[in-house]
């Protein structure tokens, strides 16, 4: 009910849409400052409630019903964070955040909202969490899907494979990967979809570093999707960089198991190396991120599959010995990208 009331609050006073009559506060009498203050207090209360020992003890005594209630909280809070993010962006874009204090209050509200989401996530059992995330990844709202994948990556990173005796635990955790990879390979364009794909590929990277050695066949099959035209071949540099990071993780963890897939991904990696390397001296942060990502993949390939690189050595050496890289003068580079350029040169 509390989350519902927060979601029903207008972004600013005097909004055209009338809030529900059941709200516990009289929105008509509130100015922008009061709305922001109520939003912050309500979110802080939700955080304190979800992190209290009393609630944890009560939920532990009623595990089955607790999971259902927490799943509802996670879904409601995901929708709320997406809504707050959209409201903040709209107010900022239209110049209606009247003071720096107002801007700070909105950012604080978003931080608290994400914190409440993490609090609810931490209380859920793994089966309930997996089922909830899989359901959320089927939604049309890209903001909700993106945050669901961020939660999934965090939960996978916390999984302790040394303490898990049952294969079922690992298989259960990896049920998330199907819809995550499908998002990474989704065709389309737009900033929201690009950010969603980034989150998906980050989740793949996290899962690969944690589980690839335990389920090598499963992760070897993912290479084709990660190297596909809508991920590694995506025109958005941020998506392609995330795909390179995921591919580097797969190559590091699986080694020679990815030799059969070399023809699928190596040409695209070399293309990124060549095009980003050509812009090395005056490239943007996106260019350098692509260059670093391509170098990370190639480092793992050379270490683990060097005997199979003969056909690719001429273009690889040509790109690595590019005059743009060899003539780089770190001392003369005063740009903000200088550390990235030096990192790429060293790599």
Coordinates of C-alpha atoms in Angstrom, one line a residue:
X1 CA 0.0 0.0 0.0
X2 CA 2.8 2.4 0.8
X3 CA 4.5 1.8 -2.5
X4 CA 1.2 2.3 -4.3
X5 CA 0.8 5.6 -2.6
X6 CA 4.3 6.7 -3.6
X7 CA 3.6 5.7 -7.2
X8 CA 0.3 7.7 -7.1
X9 CA 2.0 10.9 -6.2
X10 CA 2.3 13.4 -9.1
X11 CA 5.7 14.5 -10.2
X12 CA 4.9 18.1 -9.2
X13 CA 2.1 20.1 -7.6
X14 CA -0.8 21.0 -9.8
X15 CA -0.5 18.0 -12.1
X16 CA -3.5 17.5 -14.3
X17 CA -4.1 13.9 -13.3
X18 CA -6.1 13.6 -10.0
X19 CA -4.5 11.2 -7.5
X20 CA -6.7 8.4 -6.1
X21 CA -9.0 9.5 -3.2
X22 CA -7.6 6.7 -1.0
X23 CA -4.2 8.4 -0.6
X24 CA -3.2 9.0 3.0
X25 CA -2.1 12.6 2.2
X26 CA -4.0 15.5 0.6
X27 CA -2.1 16.1 -2.5
X28 CA -4.2 19.1 -3.5
X29 CA -2.8 21.0 -0.5
X30 CA 0.9 20.0 -1.1
X31 CA 3.4 22.1 -3.0
X32 CA 6.5 20.6 -4.7
X33 CA 8.6 20.7 -1.6
X34 CA 6.0 18.9 0.4
X35 CA 5.6 16.2 -2.3
X36 CA 9.4 15.6 -2.4
X37 CA 9.6 15.5 1.4
X38 CA 6.7 13.0 1.7
X39 CA 8.3 10.8 -1.1
X40 CA 11.6 10.7 0.7
X41 CA 10.1 10.0 4.1
X42 CA 7.9 7.2 2.7
X43 CA 10.9 5.5 0.9
X44 CA 13.1 5.8 3.9
X45 CA 10.4 4.1 6.0
X46 CA 10.1 1.3 3.5
X47 CA 13.9 0.8 3.7
X48 CA 13.9 0.8 7.5
X49 CA 11.0 -1.7 7.5
X50 CA 12.6 -4.1 5.0
X51 CA 15.9 -4.1 6.9
X52 CA 14.5 -4.6 10.4
X53 CA 15.3 -7.7 12.4
X54 CA 11.7 -8.1 13.4
X55 CA 10.5 -8.3 9.8
X56 CA 13.3 -10.7 8.8
X57 CA 12.2 -13.0 11.7
X58 CA 8.6 -12.8 10.8
X59 CA 9.3 -13.6 7.2
X60 CA 11.5 -16.6 8.2
X61 CA 8.6 -18.1 10.1
X62 CA 6.3 -17.9 7.1
X63 CA 8.6 -18.6 4.1
X64 CA 6.0 -19.6 1.5
X65 CA 3.7 -16.6 2.0
X66 CA 6.7 -14.3 2.5
X67 CA 8.1 -15.1 -0.9
X68 CA 4.8 -14.2 -2.6
X69 CA 4.6 -10.9 -0.7
X70 CA 8.2 -10.1 -1.5
X71 CA 7.7 -10.9 -5.1
X72 CA 4.8 -8.4 -5.2
X73 CA 7.0 -5.8 -3.5
X74 CA 9.9 -6.3 -6.0
X75 CA 7.5 -6.0 -8.9
X76 CA 5.9 -2.9 -7.5
X77 CA 9.2 -1.3 -6.6
X78 CA 10.6 -2.0 -10.1
X79 CA 7.7 -0.2 -11.6
X80 CA 8.1 2.6 -9.1
X81 CA 11.8 3.1 -9.8
X82 CA 11.1 3.2 -13.6
X83 CA 8.3 5.8 -13.0
X84 CA 10.5 8.0 -10.7
X85 CA 13.3 7.8 -13.3
X86 CA 11.0 8.9 -16.1
X87 CA 9.5 11.7 -14.0
X88 CA 12.9 13.0 -13.0
X89 CA 14.1 13.0 -16.6
X90 CA 11.0 14.8 -17.8
X91 CA 11.3 17.5 -15.1
X92 CA 15.0 18.0 -15.8
X93 CA 14.6 18.2 -19.6
X94 CA 11.8 20.8 -19.3
X95 CA 13.7 22.9 -16.8
X96 CA 11.1 22.5 -14.1
X97 CA 13.5 21.4 -11.3
X98 CA 13.4 24.9 -9.7
X99 CA 16.5 24.7 -7.4
X100 CA 19.6 22.6 -6.8
X101 CA 17.9 21.4 -3.6
X102 CA 15.0 20.0 -5.8
X103 CA 17.5 18.2 -8.0
X104 CA 19.3 16.6 -5.0
X105 CA 15.9 15.5 -3.5
X106 CA 15.0 13.7 -6.7
X107 CA 18.3 12.0 -6.9
X108 CA 18.0 11.0 -3.2
X109 CA 14.6 9.6 -3.9
X110 CA 15.9 7.5 -6.8
X111 CA 18.8 6.2 -4.6
X112 CA 16.4 5.3 -1.9
X113 CA 14.0 3.6 -4.4
X114 CA 16.8 1.4 -5.7
X115 CA 17.9 0.7 -2.1
X116 CA 14.4 -0.5 -1.2
X117 CA 14.5 -2.8 -4.3
X118 CA 17.8 -4.3 -3.2
X119 CA 16.3 -4.7 0.3
X120 CA 13.4 -6.8 -1.0
X121 CA 15.6 -8.7 -3.3
X122 CA 17.9 -9.7 -0.4
X123 CA 15.0 -11.2 1.6
X124 CA 13.6 -13.4 -1.2
X125 CA 14.5 -17.1 -1.5
X126 CA 16.4 -18.0 -4.7
X127 CA 13.5 -19.9 -6.3
X128 CA 11.1 -17.0 -5.8
X129 CA 13.7 -14.5 -7.0
X130 CA 14.4 -16.4 -10.2
X131 CA 10.7 -16.9 -10.9
X132 CA 10.0 -13.2 -10.3
X133 CA 12.9 -12.0 -12.5
X134 CA 11.9 -14.4 -15.4
X135 CA 8.4 -13.0 -15.2
X136 CA 9.6 -9.4 -15.2
X137 CA 11.9 -10.0 -18.2
X138 CA 8.7 -10.8 -20.2
X139 CA 7.4 -7.3 -19.7
X140 CA 7.3 -4.6 -22.4
X141 CA 8.7 -1.8 -20.2
X142 CA 12.4 -1.7 -21.0
X143 CA 13.2 0.2 -17.8
X144 CA 11.7 -2.6 -15.7
X145 CA 13.5 -5.3 -17.7
X146 CA 16.8 -3.4 -17.4
X147 CA 16.6 -3.1 -13.6
X148 CA 15.5 -6.7 -13.3
X149 CA 18.7 -7.8 -15.1
X150 CA 20.8 -5.6 -12.9
X151 CA 19.2 -7.4 -9.9
X152 CA 19.9 -10.7 -11.5
X153 CA 23.5 -9.9 -12.1
X154 CA 23.9 -8.8 -8.4
X155 CA 22.2 -12.0 -7.2
X156 CA 24.4 -14.2 -9.4
X157 CA 27.6 -12.4 -8.3
X158 CA 26.7 -13.2 -4.7
X159 CA 26.2 -17.0 -5.4
X160 CA 28.8 -19.0 -3.5
X161 CA 29.6 -22.0 -5.7
X162 CA 31.9 -23.4 -2.9
X163 CA 29.0 -23.7 -0.5
X164 CA 26.5 -25.1 -3.0
X165 CA 26.5 -28.9 -2.9
X166 CA 23.6 -29.4 -5.1
X167 CA 23.7 -29.1 -8.9
X168 CA 20.1 -28.1 -8.7
X169 CA 21.1 -24.9 -7.0
X170 CA 23.3 -23.9 -10.0
X171 CA 20.7 -25.0 -12.6
X172 CA 18.1 -23.0 -10.7
X173 CA 20.2 -19.8 -10.7
X174 CA 21.0 -20.2 -14.4
X175 CA 17.3 -20.4 -15.4
X176 CA 17.7 -16.6 -15.7
X177 CA 20.0 -16.8 -18.6
X178 CA 17.5 -17.8 -21.3
X179 CA 15.4 -14.5 -21.2
X180 CA 18.6 -12.5 -20.5
X181 CA 20.4 -13.7 -23.6
X182 CA 17.2 -13.2 -25.7
X183 CA 17.2 -9.6 -24.6
X184 CA 20.9 -9.2 -25.6
X185 CA 20.1 -10.5 -29.1
X186 CA 16.9 -8.5 -29.6
X187 CA 16.7 -6.5 -32.8
X188 CA 15.8 -2.9 -32.7
X189 CA 17.2 0.5 -31.9
X190 CA 16.8 3.3 -29.3
X191 CA 18.6 4.4 -26.2
X192 CA 16.3 2.4 -23.8
X193 CA 16.8 -0.8 -25.7
X194 CA 20.6 -0.2 -25.9
X195 CA 20.8 0.2 -22.1
X196 CA 18.6 -2.9 -21.7
X197 CA 21.1 -4.9 -23.9
X198 CA 24.0 -3.5 -21.9
X199 CA 22.4 -4.8 -18.7
X200 CA 21.8 -8.2 -20.3
X201 CA 25.4 -8.5 -21.5
X202 CA 26.7 -7.5 -18.1
X203 CA 24.6 -10.2 -16.6
X204 CA 26.1 -12.7 -19.1
X205 CA 29.6 -11.6 -18.1
X206 CA 28.8 -12.0 -14.4
X207 CA 27.3 -15.4 -14.9
X208 CA 30.2 -16.6 -17.1
X209 CA 32.8 -15.7 -14.5
X210 CA 30.9 -17.4 -11.8
X211 CA 29.4 -20.5 -13.5
X212 CA 31.1 -21.2 -16.9
X213 CA 33.6 -23.7 -15.4
X214 CA 30.6 -25.6 -13.9
X215 CA 28.4 -25.5 -17.0
X216 CA 30.8 -25.2 -19.9
X217 CA 28.5 -26.6 -22.6
X218 CA 25.7 -24.1 -21.6
X219 CA 28.0 -21.1 -21.8
X220 CA 29.8 -22.2 -25.0
X221 CA 26.3 -22.1 -26.7
X222 CA 25.9 -18.5 -25.6
X223 CA 28.9 -17.3 -27.7
X224 CA 26.8 -17.3 -30.9
X225 CA 24.2 -15.0 -29.4
X226 CA 26.8 -12.7 -27.8
X227 CA 28.6 -12.5 -31.1
X228 CA 25.4 -11.9 -33.1
X229 CA 24.5 -8.9 -35.3
X230 CA 22.3 -7.4 -32.6
X231 CA 24.9 -7.5 -29.8
X232 CA 28.5 -7.6 -30.9
X233 CA 27.4 -6.2 -34.3
X234 CA 25.1 -3.6 -32.8
X235 CA 25.8 -0.1 -34.2
X236 CA 25.5 1.4 -30.7
X237 CA 29.1 1.5 -29.3
X238 CA 27.9 0.9 -25.7
X239 CA 26.2 -2.4 -26.7
X240 CA 29.1 -3.6 -28.8
X241 CA 31.5 -2.8 -25.9
X242 CA 29.3 -4.8 -23.5
X243 CA 29.2 -7.7 -25.9
X244 CA 33.0 -7.6 -26.1
X245 CA 33.2 -7.7 -22.3
X246 CA 30.9 -10.7 -22.2
X247 CA 32.8 -12.5 -25.0
X248 CA 36.1 -11.8 -23.1
X249 CA 34.7 -13.4 -20.0
X250 CA 33.5 -16.5 -22.0
X251 CA 36.9 -16.8 -23.7
X252 CA 38.8 -16.5 -20.4
X253 CA 36.6 -19.1 -18.7
X254 CA 36.1 -21.6 -21.5
X255 CA 39.4 -21.4 -23.4
X256 CA 39.7 -24.0 -26.1
X257 CA 36.0 -24.9 -25.9
X258 CA 35.3 -21.8 -27.9
X259 CA 37.6 -22.8 -30.8
X260 CA 34.6 -24.1 -32.9
X261 CA 33.0 -20.6 -32.5
X262 CA 36.1 -18.7 -33.6
X263 CA 34.8 -18.0 -37.1
X264 CA 31.7 -16.6 -35.6
X265 CA 33.2 -13.9 -33.4
X266 CA 36.9 -13.4 -34.3
X267 CA 36.2 -11.4 -37.6
X268 CA 33.9 -9.0 -35.8
X269 CA 36.4 -8.6 -32.9
X270 CA 39.2 -7.8 -35.4
X271 CA 37.0 -5.3 -37.2
X272 CA 36.4 -3.4 -33.9
X273 CA 40.1 -3.6 -33.2
X274 CA 41.0 -2.2 -36.7
X275 CA 38.3 0.6 -36.8
X276 CA 38.8 1.7 -33.2
X277 CA 42.6 1.5 -33.5
X278 CA 42.5 3.7 -36.5
X279 CA 40.9 6.5 -34.4
X280 CA 43.3 5.9 -31.5
X281 CA 45.0 9.3 -31.4
X282 CA 41.8 11.4 -31.4
X283 CA 39.1 8.8 -30.6
X284 CA 36.2 9.3 -28.3
X285 CA 35.6 7.4 -25.0
X286 CA 33.3 5.1 -27.0
X287 CA 36.1 4.3 -29.5
X288 CA 38.6 3.5 -26.7
X289 CA 36.1 1.3 -24.9
X290 CA 35.6 -0.7 -28.1
X291 CA 39.4 -0.9 -28.5
X292 CA 39.9 -2.1 -24.9
X293 CA 37.1 -4.6 -25.3
X294 CA 38.5 -6.0 -28.5
X295 CA 42.0 -6.3 -26.9
X296 CA 40.5 -8.1 -23.9
X297 CA 38.9 -10.7 -26.1
X298 CA 42.1 -11.1 -28.2
X299 CA 44.2 -11.5 -25.1
X300 CA 42.1 -14.4 -24.0
X301 CA 42.1 -15.9 -27.5
X302 CA 45.9 -15.7 -27.9
X303 CA 46.4 -17.2 -24.4
X304 CA 44.0 -20.1 -24.9
X305 CA 43.7 -20.7 -28.6
X306 CA 46.9 -19.4 -30.1
X307 CA 47.5 -22.5 -32.2
X308 CA 44.4 -21.8 -34.2
X309 CA 45.1 -18.1 -35.1
X310 CA 47.3 -18.6 -38.1
X311 CA 44.7 -17.3 -40.7
X312 CA 44.0 -14.3 -38.5
X313 CA 47.6 -13.3 -37.7
X314 CA 48.1 -10.8 -40.6
X315 CA 45.1 -8.6 -39.8
X316 CA 45.8 -9.0 -36.1
X317 CA 49.4 -8.0 -36.3
X318 CA 48.5 -5.2 -38.8
X319 CA 46.1 -3.7 -36.3
X320 CA 48.4 -4.1 -33.3
X321 CA 51.4 -2.6 -35.1
X322 CA 49.3 0.4 -36.3
X323 CA 51.4 3.6 -36.5
X324 CA 48.6 5.3 -34.6
X325 CA 49.4 3.1 -31.6
X326 CA 53.1 2.9 -31.9
X327 CA 53.7 6.7 -32.2
X328 CA 51.5 7.6 -29.2
X329 CA 53.1 10.1 -26.9
X330 CA 51.6 9.8 -23.4
X331 CA 53.3 12.9 -22.2
X332 CA 51.8 15.1 -24.9
X333 CA 48.3 13.8 -24.4
X334 CA 46.3 16.2 -22.1
X335 CA 42.8 15.0 -23.0
X336 CA 40.4 13.4 -20.6
X337 CA 40.8 10.1 -22.5
X338 CA 44.5 9.9 -21.9
X339 CA 44.3 7.2 -19.2
X340 CA 42.2 5.0 -21.5
X341 CA 44.6 5.5 -24.4
X342 CA 47.6 4.5 -22.3
X343 CA 45.7 1.5 -21.0
X344 CA 44.9 0.4 -24.5
X345 CA 48.5 0.9 -25.6
X346 CA 49.9 -1.1 -22.8
X347 CA 47.3 -3.9 -23.4

